[in-house]
CSV table of C-alpha atoms in Angstrom, one decimal:
chain,number,residue,atom,x,y,z
A,1,ALA,CA,-12.9,62.4,-19.3
A,2,GLN,CA,-11.8,59.3,-17.4
A,3,SER,CA,-9.6,59.7,-13.9
A,4,VAL,CA,-8.2,57.9,-11.1
A,5,ALA,CA,-7.1,58.7,-7.6
A,6,GLN,CA,-4.7,57.0,-5.3
A,7,PRO,CA,-4.8,58.6,-2.2
A,8,GLU,CA,-1.9,57.1,-0.3
A,9,ASP,CA,1.6,57.8,-1.7
A,10,GLN,CA,3.0,55.4,0.1
A,11,VAL,CA,1.7,52.4,2.1
A,12,ASN,CA,3.9,50.3,4.8
A,13,VAL,CA,3.0,47.0,6.2
A,14,ALA,CA,5.2,44.2,7.7
A,15,GLU,CA,5.8,40.8,5.8
A,16,GLY,CA,2.9,38.0,6.4
A,17,ASN,CA,0.5,40.9,7.0
A,18,PRO,CA,-2.7,41.8,4.5
A,19,LEU,CA,-2.3,45.1,2.3
A,20,THR,CA,-4.5,47.0,0.6
A,21,VAL,CA,-3.8,49.5,-1.7
A,22,LYS,CA,-6.5,52.1,-2.5
A,23,CYS,CA,-8.1,53.6,-6.3
A,24,THR,CA,-11.1,55.4,-6.8
A,25,TYR,CA,-12.0,56.3,-10.2
A,26,SER,CA,-14.1,58.5,-12.3
A,27,VAL,CA,-15.7,57.9,-15.8
A,28,SER,CA,-18.7,58.0,-18.4
A,29,GLY,CA,-20.2,54.8,-18.8
A,30,ASN,CA,-18.4,51.4,-17.7
A,31,PRO,CA,-15.1,51.5,-16.8
A,32,TYR,CA,-12.7,49.0,-17.3
A,33,LEU,CA,-9.9,49.4,-14.4
A,34,PHE,CA,-6.3,48.2,-14.0
A,35,TRP,CA,-3.6,47.6,-11.5
A,36,TYR,CA,0.3,47.5,-12.8
A,37,VAL,CA,3.2,47.5,-10.5
A,38,GLN,CA,6.6,48.8,-11.3
A,39,TYR,CA,9.9,47.8,-10.2
A,40,PRO,CA,12.7,50.0,-9.9
A,41,ASN,CA,14.0,50.9,-13.3
A,42,ARG,CA,11.6,49.1,-15.3
A,43,GLY,CA,8.3,49.4,-16.7
A,44,LEU,CA,5.0,48.9,-16.1
A,45,GLN,CA,3.9,45.2,-15.6
A,46,PHE,CA,0.0,44.2,-16.0
A,47,LEU,CA,-1.3,42.4,-12.1
A,48,LEU,CA,-5.1,42.3,-13.1
A,49,LYS,CA,-8.4,44.0,-14.6
A,50,TYR,CA,-12.2,44.4,-14.1
A,51,ILE,CA,-14.0,44.4,-17.6
A,52,THR,CA,-17.2,42.7,-16.3
A,53,GLY,CA,-18.5,40.2,-14.4
A,54,ASP,CA,-17.0,39.1,-10.9
A,55,ASN,CA,-16.6,41.8,-8.8
A,56,LEU,CA,-13.6,40.2,-7.2
A,57,VAL,CA,-10.7,39.8,-9.8
A,58,LYS,CA,-7.7,37.5,-9.5
A,59,GLY,CA,-4.6,38.5,-10.5
A,60,SER,CA,-0.7,37.6,-10.9
A,61,TYR,CA,1.4,37.1,-7.7
A,62,GLY,CA,-1.6,36.4,-5.6
A,63,PHE,CA,-2.9,40.0,-6.0
A,64,GLU,CA,-6.6,40.6,-5.9
A,65,ALA,CA,-9.1,43.4,-6.4
A,66,GLU,CA,-12.6,44.0,-5.6
A,67,PHE,CA,-14.7,46.8,-8.1
A,68,ASN,CA,-17.4,48.7,-6.3
A,69,LYS,CA,-19.5,50.4,-8.2
A,70,SER,CA,-21.2,52.3,-5.9
A,71,GLN,CA,-18.1,53.7,-4.3
A,72,THR,CA,-16.4,53.8,-7.3
A,73,SER,CA,-13.4,52.0,-6.0
A,74,PHE,CA,-11.1,49.2,-7.2
A,75,HIS,CA,-8.7,48.3,-4.2
A,76,LEU,CA,-5.9,45.9,-4.8
A,77,LYS,CA,-5.8,43.4,-1.9
A,78,LYS,CA,-3.4,40.3,-0.8
A,79,PRO,CA,-3.9,38.4,1.8
A,80,SER,CA,-0.1,38.2,3.2
A,81,ALA,CA,2.3,40.9,2.1
A,82,LEU,CA,5.7,39.5,0.8
A,83,VAL,CA,8.9,41.8,0.8
A,84,SER,CA,9.2,41.2,-2.3
A,85,ASP,CA,6.0,42.8,-3.1
A,86,SER,CA,7.8,46.0,-2.4
A,87,ALA,CA,6.7,48.2,-5.3
A,88,LEU,CA,5.1,51.5,-7.0
A,89,TYR,CA,1.9,50.3,-7.8
A,90,PHE,CA,-0.7,52.4,-10.2
A,91,CYS,CA,-4.2,52.1,-10.9
A,92,ALA,CA,-5.3,53.0,-14.1
A,93,VAL,CA,-8.6,53.2,-15.8
A,94,ARG,CA,-10.2,53.6,-19.5
A,95,ALA,CA,-13.5,54.0,-20.5
A,96,TYR,CA,-15.2,51.5,-22.6
A,97,ASN,CA,-15.4,53.6,-25.7
A,98,ASN,CA,-11.9,55.1,-25.1
A,99,ASN,CA,-8.5,53.9,-25.7
A,100,ASP,CA,-7.1,56.6,-23.6
A,101,MET,CA,-6.0,54.9,-20.0
A,102,ARG,CA,-5.5,57.4,-17.4
A,103,PHE,CA,-3.2,56.5,-14.5
A,104,GLY,CA,-3.4,57.7,-10.8
A,105,ALA,CA,-0.1,59.0,-9.2
A,106,GLY,CA,1.2,55.6,-8.1
A,107,THR,CA,1.5,54.4,-4.6
A,108,ARG,CA,4.8,52.9,-3.2
A,109,LEU,CA,4.2,49.7,-1.0
A,110,THR,CA,7.0,48.7,1.2
A,111,VAL,CA,6.8,45.6,2.8
A,112,LYS,CA,9.0,45.2,6.0
A,113,PRO,CA,10.6,41.9,6.9
B,1,LYS,CA,6.3,35.9,-27.4
B,2,ALA,CA,8.4,38.7,-27.4
B,3,GLY,CA,7.4,42.2,-25.0
B,4,VAL,CA,7.4,45.4,-26.2
B,5,THR,CA,10.9,46.6,-26.9
B,6,GLN,CA,12.2,50.0,-26.4
B,7,THR,CA,15.3,51.8,-28.0
B,8,PRO,CA,17.8,53.2,-26.7
B,9,ARG,CA,17.3,52.2,-23.1
B,10,TYR,CA,19.4,55.1,-21.6
B,11,LEU,CA,20.5,58.0,-23.4
B,12,ILE,CA,21.8,61.4,-22.4
B,13,LYS,CA,21.7,64.7,-24.9
B,14,THR,CA,21.8,68.3,-24.6
B,15,ARG,CA,19.3,71.3,-24.0
B,16,GLY,CA,18.0,72.0,-27.5
B,17,GLN,CA,18.8,68.7,-29.4
B,18,GLN,CA,16.2,66.4,-30.7
B,19,VAL,CA,16.0,62.9,-29.9
B,20,THR,CA,14.2,60.2,-31.8
B,21,LEU,CA,12.9,56.9,-29.3
B,22,SER,CA,12.0,53.8,-30.8
B,23,CYS,CA,9.2,51.1,-30.2
B,24,SER,CA,8.3,47.7,-31.5
B,25,PRO,CA,4.9,46.4,-30.4
B,26,ILE,CA,4.2,42.7,-29.2
B,27,SER,CA,3.6,40.7,-32.2
B,28,GLY,CA,0.2,40.9,-33.5
B,29,HIS,CA,-0.4,44.4,-31.3
B,30,ARG,CA,-1.8,47.7,-33.5
B,31,SER,CA,-2.3,49.8,-30.8
B,32,VAL,CA,1.2,51.8,-29.7
B,33,SER,CA,0.7,54.4,-26.9
B,34,TRP,CA,3.4,56.6,-25.4
B,35,TYR,CA,3.4,57.8,-21.6
B,36,GLN,CA,6.2,60.4,-19.8
B,37,GLN,CA,7.0,59.3,-16.5
B,38,THR,CA,8.3,62.2,-14.1
B,39,PRO,CA,8.7,62.2,-10.3
B,40,GLY,CA,6.8,65.4,-10.2
B,41,GLN,CA,4.3,64.5,-12.8
B,42,GLY,CA,3.7,60.5,-12.3
B,43,LEU,CA,2.4,58.6,-15.6
B,44,GLN,CA,1.5,61.3,-18.3
B,45,PHE,CA,-0.1,60.1,-21.5
B,46,LEU,CA,1.7,61.9,-24.9
B,47,PHE,CA,-0.3,59.8,-27.8
B,48,GLU,CA,-1.6,56.7,-29.0
B,49,TYR,CA,-1.5,55.8,-32.8
B,50,PHE,CA,-3.3,53.1,-34.4
B,51,SER,CA,-2.8,51.4,-38.1
B,52,GLU,CA,-0.4,54.4,-39.1
B,53,THR,CA,-2.9,57.1,-37.3
B,54,GLN,CA,-3.1,58.9,-34.2
B,55,ARG,CA,-5.8,59.0,-32.4
B,56,ASN,CA,-5.7,60.2,-29.3
B,57,LYS,CA,-3.1,63.0,-27.8
B,58,GLY,CA,-2.1,63.8,-24.7
B,59,ASN,CA,-1.7,68.0,-23.2
B,60,PHE,CA,2.0,68.0,-24.4
B,61,PRO,CA,3.4,71.0,-26.8
B,62,GLY,CA,4.2,70.2,-30.4
B,63,ARG,CA,7.6,69.7,-29.6
B,64,PHE,CA,6.3,66.2,-28.8
B,65,SER,CA,5.5,64.1,-31.9
B,66,GLY,CA,5.5,60.4,-32.7
B,67,ARG,CA,4.4,58.1,-35.8
B,68,GLN,CA,3.9,54.5,-36.5
B,69,PHE,CA,4.8,52.8,-39.4
B,70,SER,CA,3.0,49.9,-41.4
B,71,ASN,CA,4.6,47.1,-39.9
B,72,SER,CA,3.1,49.0,-36.3
B,73,ARG,CA,6.8,50.0,-34.7
B,74,SER,CA,6.6,53.6,-33.4
B,75,GLU,CA,8.7,56.1,-32.8
B,76,MET,CA,8.5,59.5,-30.9
B,77,ASN,CA,10.5,62.6,-31.7
B,78,VAL,CA,11.1,65.3,-29.2
B,79,SER,CA,12.6,68.5,-30.7
B,80,THR,CA,14.6,71.6,-28.9
B,81,LEU,CA,14.9,69.5,-25.9
B,82,GLU,CA,14.7,71.1,-22.6
B,83,LEU,CA,16.0,70.1,-18.9
B,84,GLY,CA,12.1,69.5,-17.8
B,85,ASP,CA,12.1,66.9,-20.6
B,86,SER,CA,14.4,64.5,-18.5
B,87,ALA,CA,12.0,61.6,-17.7
B,88,LEU,CA,11.5,57.6,-18.2
B,89,TYR,CA,9.6,57.6,-21.7
B,90,LEU,CA,7.4,54.4,-22.0
B,91,CYS,CA,5.7,52.7,-24.6
B,92,ALA,CA,2.9,50.4,-24.5
B,93,SER,CA,1.2,48.1,-26.9
B,94,SER,CA,-2.0,46.6,-27.2
B,95,PRO,CA,-4.0,44.5,-29.8
B,96,LEU,CA,-7.6,46.4,-29.3
B,97,ILE,CA,-9.3,43.1,-30.3
B,98,GLY,CA,-9.8,39.8,-28.6
B,99,PRO,CA,-10.1,39.2,-24.7
B,100,THR,CA,-7.5,41.0,-24.0
B,101,GLY,CA,-7.9,43.5,-26.5
B,102,ASN,CA,-8.2,46.2,-23.8
B,103,THR,CA,-5.1,45.4,-21.7
B,104,ILE,CA,-2.1,47.6,-22.4
B,105,TYR,CA,1.5,45.9,-22.2
B,106,PHE,CA,5.0,48.3,-21.8
B,107,GLY,CA,8.2,48.0,-22.2
B,108,GLU,CA,11.4,48.6,-20.1
B,109,GLY,CA,11.3,52.5,-21.0
B,110,SER,CA,13.8,54.5,-22.5
B,111,TRP,CA,15.6,56.7,-19.8
B,112,LEU,CA,16.0,60.5,-21.4
B,113,THR,CA,18.5,62.6,-19.3
B,114,VAL,CA,18.7,66.6,-20.8
B,115,VAL,CA,22.0,68.5,-19.4
């Protein structure tokens, strides 16, 4: 079965600095990879996904993610962090032939002014 | 287009009771999945329904059940509630077809507290 690891429980960055939230995955065959964000007391919001094609995927709110097949990684990035980016971020994977989506444990991003 | 709607948003139940949570998917979406979110266990997959049939099931006891209706609306039921069932229950829907078919979209969740 597919799985996702988010090695950092917490990431702290200063406003205006670049941010990276890490994700590695394990899946048989080609992966579908996703990032979601969760604000306090809310559901998860879809940010971006990789299905096929360009390894650099651009998503909502200025976020992007880079798919690296050799390292089985899908790190989320943003060139300049905002305080409003502070939230819980989840990486997820599903196999191309399976609708069961598996989520990582989440990484809490805190952006300080 | 309206998003995924979950009701109720908040509820408190007593141990031993049962609860039913409801989910209305995005219009046109035929797949509905349920997740449990707790601080200790994170997001855990409960089950997925498509065309009224359960297609996938996570590792939860039989007290957790669900169903999907012909209009794609779904309900999940938890019987004989335990304190550990206190969680945010998230419903998500997906069209399963078209360019966005593989993305699932979440509702705001139902907060269940068992006392």
